[in-house]
Amino acid sequence: QVQLVESGGGLVQPGGSLRLSCTGSGFTFSTSSINWNRQPPGKDLEWVGSINKDGDYTAYADSVKGRFTVSRDNAKNTVYLQMNNLKSEDTGVYYCAKNSIRGQGTQVTVSS
């Protein structure tokens, strides 16, 4: 079955960096666009960014543009979310998703 597994979350100070990974299985990874979403505490799920199947097109929410970068390595069935200059408002559970299917999420906490 289709499965997505996120990893790489943790506690980081404001201004710090983290790289999240999303590894897929059970489908043809190289033909799938992947989205990153997040859910801040007490708030709704929000879109963060997307990457197309070839990795030559990406899009970002205004709140993360210039700080976050989505990339992929289809040989490893993995999509990455590089997060730089993190802010407290970036705190939340981060999910990768293929259409309506998402992983279990990884917690990112930005705090001093």
Short mmCIF file of N, CA, C and O in Angstrom, two decimals:
data_model
loop_
_atom_site.label_atom_id
_atom_site.label_comp_id
_atom_site.label_asym_id
_atom_site.label_seq_id
_atom_site.Cartn_x
_atom_site.Cartn_y
_atom_site.Cartn_z
N GLN A 1 0.84 -1.18 0.00
CA GLN A 1 0.00 0.00 0.00
C GLN A 1 0.88 1.24 0.00
O GLN A 1 2.05 1.19 0.35
N VAL A 2 0.27 2.35 -0.38
CA VAL A 2 1.01 3.61 -0.41
C VAL A 2 1.39 4.01 1.02
O VAL A 2 0.56 4.01 1.92
N GLN A 3 2.66 4.34 1.20
CA GLN A 3 3.12 4.74 2.52
C GLN A 3 4.12 5.88 2.38
O GLN A 3 4.98 5.86 1.49
N LEU A 4 4.00 6.84 3.27
CA LEU A 4 4.92 7.97 3.35
C LEU A 4 5.42 8.06 4.79
O LEU A 4 4.60 8.01 5.72
N VAL A 5 6.71 8.21 4.97
CA VAL A 5 7.29 8.28 6.31
C VAL A 5 8.17 9.52 6.41
O VAL A 5 9.15 9.64 5.67
N GLU A 6 7.81 10.41 7.33
CA GLU A 6 8.59 11.62 7.57
C GLU A 6 9.59 11.40 8.70
O GLU A 6 9.33 10.61 9.62
N SER A 7 10.69 12.13 8.63
CA SER A 7 11.68 12.09 9.71
C SER A 7 12.47 13.39 9.70
O SER A 7 12.38 14.17 8.74
N GLY A 8 13.22 13.60 10.77
CA GLY A 8 14.11 14.76 10.83
C GLY A 8 13.65 15.90 11.71
O GLY A 8 14.36 16.90 11.85
N GLY A 9 12.48 15.78 12.29
CA GLY A 9 11.99 16.85 13.15
C GLY A 9 12.78 16.92 14.45
O GLY A 9 13.62 16.06 14.75
N GLY A 10 12.50 17.96 15.23
CA GLY A 10 13.17 18.10 16.52
C GLY A 10 13.00 19.49 17.08
O GLY A 10 12.18 20.28 16.58
N LEU A 11 13.78 19.78 18.10
CA LEU A 11 13.77 21.08 18.76
C LEU A 11 14.95 21.90 18.25
O LEU A 11 16.09 21.41 18.24
N VAL A 12 14.67 23.12 17.83
CA VAL A 12 15.72 23.99 17.30
C VAL A 12 15.47 25.41 17.78
O VAL A 12 14.32 25.80 18.01
N GLN A 13 16.54 26.16 17.94
CA GLN A 13 16.40 27.55 18.36
C GLN A 13 16.00 28.44 17.19
O GLN A 13 16.28 28.11 16.03
N PRO A 14 15.36 29.56 17.48
CA PRO A 14 15.05 30.51 16.40
C PRO A 14 16.31 30.88 15.63
O PRO A 14 17.37 31.08 16.22
N GLY A 15 16.17 30.91 14.30
CA GLY A 15 17.30 31.17 13.44
C GLY A 15 18.04 29.93 13.00
O GLY A 15 18.91 30.00 12.11
N GLY A 16 17.71 28.81 13.59
CA GLY A 16 18.37 27.56 13.26
C GLY A 16 17.80 26.90 12.01
O GLY A 16 16.91 27.43 11.34
N SER A 17 18.32 25.70 11.72
CA SER A 17 17.92 24.96 10.52
C SER A 17 17.60 23.51 10.85
O SER A 17 18.13 22.95 11.83
N LEU A 18 16.75 22.94 10.04
CA LEU A 18 16.44 21.51 10.09
C LEU A 18 16.19 21.04 8.67
O LEU A 18 15.75 21.82 7.81
N ARG A 19 16.46 19.75 8.43
CA ARG A 19 16.09 19.15 7.16
C ARG A 19 15.18 17.96 7.43
O ARG A 19 15.59 17.01 8.11
N LEU A 20 14.00 18.03 6.89
CA LEU A 20 13.04 16.92 7.01
C LEU A 20 13.15 16.03 5.77
O LEU A 20 13.44 16.51 4.67
N SER A 21 12.88 14.75 5.98
CA SER A 21 12.87 13.79 4.88
C SER A 21 11.51 13.11 4.81
O SER A 21 10.84 12.93 5.84
N CYS A 22 11.13 12.74 3.62
CA CYS A 22 9.87 12.01 3.39
C CYS A 22 10.19 10.89 2.42
O CYS A 22 10.53 11.15 1.26
N THR A 23 10.07 9.67 2.89
CA THR A 23 10.38 8.50 2.05
C THR A 23 9.09 7.78 1.70
O THR A 23 8.29 7.48 2.59
N GLY A 24 8.92 7.51 0.41
CA GLY A 24 7.70 6.88 -0.05
C GLY A 24 7.92 5.44 -0.49
O GLY A 24 9.02 5.05 -0.90
N SER A 25 6.84 4.65 -0.40
CA SER A 25 6.87 3.27 -0.87
C SER A 25 5.46 2.86 -1.29
O SER A 25 4.48 3.51 -0.91
N GLY A 26 5.39 1.80 -2.08
CA GLY A 26 4.09 1.30 -2.49
C GLY A 26 3.50 1.98 -3.71
O GLY A 26 2.34 1.74 -4.07
N PHE A 27 4.26 2.88 -4.33
CA PHE A 27 3.81 3.55 -5.55
C PHE A 27 5.05 3.98 -6.33
O PHE A 27 6.17 3.91 -5.83
N THR A 28 4.81 4.43 -7.57
CA THR A 28 5.92 4.87 -8.41
C THR A 28 6.30 6.29 -8.01
O THR A 28 5.69 7.26 -8.47
N PHE A 29 7.29 6.38 -7.17
CA PHE A 29 7.64 7.65 -6.56
C PHE A 29 8.02 8.69 -7.60
O PHE A 29 7.64 9.87 -7.49
N SER A 30 8.74 8.27 -8.62
CA SER A 30 9.29 9.22 -9.59
C SER A 30 8.23 9.86 -10.50
O SER A 30 8.54 10.79 -11.24
N THR A 31 7.00 9.39 -10.42
CA THR A 31 5.93 9.97 -11.23
C THR A 31 4.95 10.78 -10.38
O THR A 31 3.89 11.17 -10.87
N SER A 32 5.31 11.02 -9.12
CA SER A 32 4.37 11.65 -8.18
C SER A 32 4.85 13.01 -7.69
O SER A 32 5.99 13.13 -7.23
N SER A 33 3.98 14.00 -7.77
CA SER A 33 4.24 15.26 -7.06
C SER A 33 4.02 15.02 -5.58
O SER A 33 3.19 14.20 -5.18
N ILE A 34 4.77 15.76 -4.77
CA ILE A 34 4.67 15.61 -3.32
C ILE A 34 4.48 16.99 -2.69
O ILE A 34 5.11 17.97 -3.10
N ASN A 35 3.61 17.05 -1.71
CA ASN A 35 3.36 18.29 -0.96
C ASN A 35 3.88 18.16 0.46
O ASN A 35 3.89 17.07 1.03
N TRP A 36 4.31 19.29 1.01
CA TRP A 36 4.59 19.39 2.45
C TRP A 36 3.51 20.28 3.06
O TRP A 36 3.22 21.36 2.53
N ASN A 37 2.94 19.82 4.15
CA ASN A 37 1.95 20.59 4.91
C ASN A 37 2.40 20.61 6.37
O ASN A 37 3.25 19.80 6.78
N ARG A 38 1.82 21.50 7.13
CA ARG A 38 2.10 21.51 8.57
C ARG A 38 0.86 21.90 9.34
O ARG A 38 -0.04 22.56 8.80
N GLN A 39 0.83 21.49 10.59
CA GLN A 39 -0.27 21.85 11.47
C GLN A 39 0.29 22.47 12.73
O GLN A 39 0.81 21.75 13.60
N PRO A 40 0.21 23.80 12.84
CA PRO A 40 0.65 24.46 14.07
C PRO A 40 -0.26 24.06 15.22
O PRO A 40 -1.43 23.68 15.00
N PRO A 41 0.20 24.13 16.46
CA PRO A 41 -0.64 23.74 17.59
C PRO A 41 -1.91 24.57 17.65
O PRO A 41 -1.88 25.80 17.60
N GLY A 42 -3.04 23.89 17.72
CA GLY A 42 -4.32 24.55 17.83
C GLY A 42 -4.85 25.16 16.56
O GLY A 42 -5.86 25.88 16.57
N LYS A 43 -4.16 24.92 15.44
CA LYS A 43 -4.58 25.52 14.18
C LYS A 43 -4.84 24.45 13.12
O LYS A 43 -4.54 23.28 13.32
N ASP A 44 -5.38 24.89 12.00
CA ASP A 44 -5.67 23.96 10.90
C ASP A 44 -4.40 23.61 10.13
O ASP A 44 -3.40 24.31 10.18
N LEU A 45 -4.53 22.53 9.39
CA LEU A 45 -3.46 22.12 8.49
C LEU A 45 -3.25 23.20 7.43
O LEU A 45 -4.22 23.74 6.88
N GLU A 46 -1.98 23.51 7.14
CA GLU A 46 -1.68 24.51 6.10
C GLU A 46 -0.61 23.99 5.16
O GLU A 46 0.29 23.24 5.55
N TRP A 47 -0.74 24.40 3.91
CA TRP A 47 0.22 24.00 2.89
C TRP A 47 1.52 24.78 3.07
O TRP A 47 1.50 25.98 3.35
N VAL A 48 2.64 24.08 2.89
CA VAL A 48 3.96 24.70 3.02
C VAL A 48 4.66 24.81 1.67
O VAL A 48 5.17 25.86 1.31
N GLY A 49 4.67 23.71 0.92
CA GLY A 49 5.36 23.74 -0.37
C GLY A 49 5.11 22.46 -1.14
O GLY A 49 4.59 21.48 -0.58
N SER A 50 5.48 22.48 -2.42
CA SER A 50 5.26 21.34 -3.30
C SER A 50 6.43 21.19 -4.27
O SER A 50 7.13 22.16 -4.57
N ILE A 51 6.57 19.97 -4.76
CA ILE A 51 7.58 19.70 -5.79
C ILE A 51 6.97 18.76 -6.82
O ILE A 51 6.23 17.83 -6.46
N ASN A 52 7.27 19.01 -8.10
CA ASN A 52 6.72 18.13 -9.14
C ASN A 52 7.56 16.86 -9.24
O ASN A 52 8.56 16.68 -8.55
N LYS A 53 7.14 15.96 -10.13
CA LYS A 53 7.75 14.63 -10.18
C LYS A 53 9.22 14.66 -10.56
O LYS A 53 9.99 13.82 -10.10
N ASP A 54 9.60 15.62 -11.38
CA ASP A 54 10.98 15.68 -11.85
C ASP A 54 11.87 16.54 -10.95
O ASP A 54 13.09 16.55 -11.10
N GLY A 55 11.25 17.29 -10.07
CA GLY A 55 12.01 18.16 -9.18
C GLY A 55 12.42 19.47 -9.80
O GLY A 55 13.20 20.23 -9.20
N ASP A 56 11.89 19.79 -10.99
CA ASP A 56 12.29 21.04 -11.64
C ASP A 56 11.26 22.15 -11.46
O ASP A 56 11.41 23.23 -12.04
N TYR A 57 10.25 21.88 -10.67
CA TYR A 57 9.28 22.92 -10.33
C TYR A 57 8.91 22.81 -8.86
O TYR A 57 8.56 21.73 -8.37
N THR A 58 9.02 23.90 -8.15
CA THR A 58 8.62 23.95 -6.75
C THR A 58 7.76 25.19 -6.51
O THR A 58 7.83 26.17 -7.26
N ALA A 59 6.97 25.13 -5.47
CA ALA A 59 6.13 26.25 -5.08
C ALA A 59 6.08 26.30 -3.57
O ALA A 59 6.18 25.25 -2.89
N TYR A 60 5.92 27.53 -3.02
CA TYR A 60 5.97 27.71 -1.57
C TYR A 60 4.90 28.67 -1.08
O TYR A 60 4.51 29.60 -1.79
N ALA A 61 4.47 28.45 0.14
CA ALA A 61 3.62 29.42 0.80
C ALA A 61 4.42 30.69 1.06
O ALA A 61 5.63 30.63 1.29
N ASP A 62 3.73 31.82 1.05
CA ASP A 62 4.43 33.09 1.26
C ASP A 62 5.16 33.12 2.60
O ASP A 62 6.22 33.74 2.72
N SER A 63 4.62 32.45 3.59
CA SER A 63 5.19 32.48 4.94
C SER A 63 6.56 31.80 5.03
O SER A 63 7.31 32.04 5.98
N VAL A 64 6.89 30.96 4.04
CA VAL A 64 8.17 30.24 4.11
C VAL A 64 9.07 30.54 2.92
O VAL A 64 10.22 30.10 2.89
N LYS A 65 8.57 31.30 1.96
CA LYS A 65 9.33 31.58 0.74
C LYS A 65 10.65 32.27 1.10
O LYS A 65 10.68 33.21 1.89
N GLY A 66 11.73 31.78 0.50
CA GLY A 66 13.05 32.33 0.78
C GLY A 66 13.74 31.69 1.97
O GLY A 66 14.95 31.89 2.16
N ARG A 67 13.02 30.92 2.76
CA ARG A 67 13.62 30.24 3.92
C ARG A 67 13.60 28.73 3.78
O ARG A 67 14.50 28.05 4.28
N PHE A 68 12.57 28.20 3.13
CA PHE A 68 12.42 26.75 2.97
C PHE A 68 12.69 26.35 1.52
O PHE A 68 12.38 27.10 0.59
N THR A 69 13.24 25.15 1.35
CA THR A 69 13.51 24.62 0.02
C THR A 69 13.10 23.15 -0.04
O THR A 69 13.51 22.35 0.81
N VAL A 70 12.29 22.82 -1.04
CA VAL A 70 11.89 21.43 -1.26
C VAL A 70 12.75 20.86 -2.39
O VAL A 70 12.95 21.52 -3.42
N SER A 71 13.25 19.66 -2.19
CA SER A 71 14.03 18.98 -3.23
C SER A 71 13.70 17.48 -3.17
O SER A 71 12.99 17.04 -2.27
N ARG A 72 14.20 16.75 -4.14
CA ARG A 72 13.91 15.31 -4.15
C ARG A 72 15.06 14.54 -4.75
O ARG A 72 15.82 15.06 -5.58
N ASP A 73 15.13 13.26 -4.35
CA ASP A 73 16.07 12.30 -4.92
C ASP A 73 15.25 11.07 -5.27
O ASP A 73 14.96 10.24 -4.40
N ASN A 74 14.86 10.97 -6.52
CA ASN A 74 13.99 9.87 -6.92
C ASN A 74 14.69 8.51 -6.82
O ASN A 74 14.03 7.48 -6.66
N ALA A 75 16.01 8.50 -6.88
CA ALA A 75 16.74 7.23 -6.72
C ALA A 75 16.58 6.68 -5.31
O ALA A 75 16.72 5.48 -5.08
N LYS A 76 16.30 7.58 -4.36
CA LYS A 76 16.12 7.18 -2.96
C LYS A 76 14.66 7.25 -2.53
O LYS A 76 14.36 7.07 -1.34
N ASN A 77 13.75 7.54 -3.48
CA ASN A 77 12.32 7.67 -3.15
C ASN A 77 12.11 8.65 -1.99
O ASN A 77 11.27 8.41 -1.11
N THR A 78 12.84 9.73 -2.03
CA THR A 78 12.81 10.66 -0.89
C THR A 78 12.67 12.11 -1.36
O THR A 78 13.30 12.52 -2.35
N VAL A 79 11.85 12.84 -0.65
CA VAL A 79 11.70 14.28 -0.80
C VAL A 79 12.18 14.94 0.48
O VAL A 79 11.96 14.40 1.57
N TYR A 80 12.83 16.08 0.33
CA TYR A 80 13.39 16.79 1.48
C TYR A 80 12.72 18.16 1.64
O TYR A 80 12.27 18.77 0.67
N LEU A 81 12.71 18.63 2.86
CA LEU A 81 12.31 20.00 3.16
C LEU A 81 13.42 20.62 4.00
O LEU A 81 13.55 20.30 5.19
N GLN A 82 14.22 21.47 3.36
CA GLN A 82 15.27 22.18 4.06
C GLN A 82 14.69 23.46 4.63
O GLN A 82 14.14 24.28 3.88
N MET A 83 14.78 23.62 5.94
CA MET A 83 14.19 24.77 6.62
C MET A 83 15.30 25.58 7.28
O MET A 83 16.00 25.07 8.16
N ASN A 84 15.46 26.80 6.84
CA ASN A 84 16.47 27.70 7.39
C ASN A 84 15.81 28.90 8.05
O ASN A 84 14.65 29.21 7.79
N ASN A 85 16.59 29.57 8.89
CA ASN A 85 16.10 30.77 9.58
C ASN A 85 14.73 30.51 10.22
O ASN A 85 13.78 31.27 10.04
N LEU A 86 14.65 29.44 10.97
CA LEU A 86 13.37 29.04 11.56
C LEU A 86 12.87 30.05 12.58
O LEU A 86 13.66 30.67 13.31
N LYS A 87 11.55 30.18 12.60
CA LYS A 87 10.88 31.10 13.51
C LYS A 87 9.94 30.31 14.41
O LYS A 87 9.54 29.19 14.07
N SER A 88 9.53 30.92 15.52
CA SER A 88 8.64 30.22 16.44
C SER A 88 7.33 29.83 15.76
O SER A 88 6.75 28.79 16.07
N GLU A 89 6.90 30.64 14.81
CA GLU A 89 5.65 30.33 14.12
C GLU A 89 5.77 29.16 13.14
O GLU A 89 4.77 28.74 12.55
N ASP A 90 6.96 28.64 12.96
CA ASP A 90 7.14 27.44 12.15
C ASP A 90 6.90 26.16 12.97
O ASP A 90 6.90 25.06 12.41
N THR A 91 6.68 26.30 14.25
CA THR A 91 6.41 25.15 15.11
C THR A 91 5.14 24.43 14.66
O THR A 91 4.13 25.07 14.35
N GLY A 92 5.21 23.11 14.63
CA GLY A 92 4.06 22.32 14.26
C GLY A 92 4.45 20.91 13.86
O GLY A 92 5.63 20.55 13.89
N VAL A 93 3.44 20.14 13.49
CA VAL A 93 3.68 18.80 12.96
C VAL A 93 3.72 18.92 11.44
O VAL A 93 2.80 19.45 10.82
N TYR A 94 4.78 18.42 10.86
CA TYR A 94 4.99 18.51 9.42
C TYR A 94 4.69 17.17 8.76
O TYR A 94 5.14 16.12 9.22
N TYR A 95 3.90 17.23 7.69
CA TYR A 95 3.49 16.04 6.95
C TYR A 95 3.89 16.18 5.48
O TYR A 95 3.78 17.26 4.91
N CYS A 96 4.27 15.07 4.89
CA CYS A 96 4.35 15.05 3.43
C CYS A 96 3.12 14.29 2.93
O CYS A 96 2.54 13.47 3.66
N ALA A 97 2.71 14.59 1.71
CA ALA A 97 1.48 14.01 1.20
C ALA A 97 1.57 13.79 -0.30
O ALA A 97 2.17 14.59 -1.04
N LYS A 98 0.94 12.71 -0.72
CA LYS A 98 0.72 12.41 -2.14
C LYS A 98 -0.80 12.39 -2.30
O LYS A 98 -1.46 11.49 -1.79
N ASN A 99 -1.31 13.38 -2.97
CA ASN A 99 -2.76 13.56 -3.06
C ASN A 99 -3.33 13.58 -1.64
O ASN A 99 -2.91 14.38 -0.83
N SER A 100 -4.26 12.71 -1.33
CA SER A 100 -4.91 12.73 -0.01
C SER A 100 -4.21 11.84 1.00
O SER A 100 -4.63 11.77 2.15
N ILE A 101 -3.15 11.18 0.60
CA ILE A 101 -2.44 10.27 1.51
C ILE A 101 -1.26 10.99 2.13
O ILE A 101 -0.47 11.61 1.43
N ARG A 102 -1.16 10.91 3.44
CA ARG A 102 -0.05 11.57 4.12
C ARG A 102 0.58 10.62 5.13
O ARG A 102 -0.01 9.62 5.51
N GLY A 103 1.79 11.01 5.58
CA GLY A 103 2.47 10.20 6.57
C GLY A 103 1.99 10.50 7.98
O GLY A 103 1.00 11.20 8.17
N GLN A 104 2.75 9.98 8.95
CA GLN A 104 2.37 10.15 10.35
C GLN A 104 2.80 11.50 10.91
O GLN A 104 2.35 11.92 11.98
N GLY A 105 3.69 12.17 10.19
CA GLY A 105 4.14 13.49 10.60
C GLY A 105 5.38 13.45 11.47
O GLY A 105 5.71 12.42 12.08
N THR A 106 6.08 14.58 11.51
CA THR A 106 7.24 14.75 12.37
C THR A 106 7.15 16.12 13.04
O THR A 106 6.82 17.11 12.40
N GLN A 107 7.42 16.15 14.35
CA GLN A 107 7.24 17.36 15.12
C GLN A 107 8.44 18.29 14.96
O GLN A 107 9.59 17.86 15.12
N VAL A 108 8.16 19.55 14.68
CA VAL A 108 9.19 20.59 14.65
C VAL A 108 8.83 21.62 15.71
O VAL A 108 7.72 22.15 15.70
N THR A 109 9.75 21.88 16.61
CA THR A 109 9.54 22.88 17.65
C THR A 109 10.66 23.90 17.58
O THR A 109 11.84 23.54 17.67
N VAL A 110 10.29 25.16 17.39
CA VAL A 110 11.27 26.24 17.33
C VAL A 110 11.10 27.08 18.59
O VAL A 110 10.09 27.75 18.78
N SER A 111 12.08 27.00 19.45
CA SER A 111 11.97 27.67 20.74
C SER A 111 13.36 27.88 21.34
O SER A 111 14.26 27.07 21.14
N SER A 112 13.50 28.97 22.08
CA SER A 112 14.75 29.22 22.77
C SER A 112 14.70 28.68 24.19
O SER A 112 15.67 28.78 24.94
#
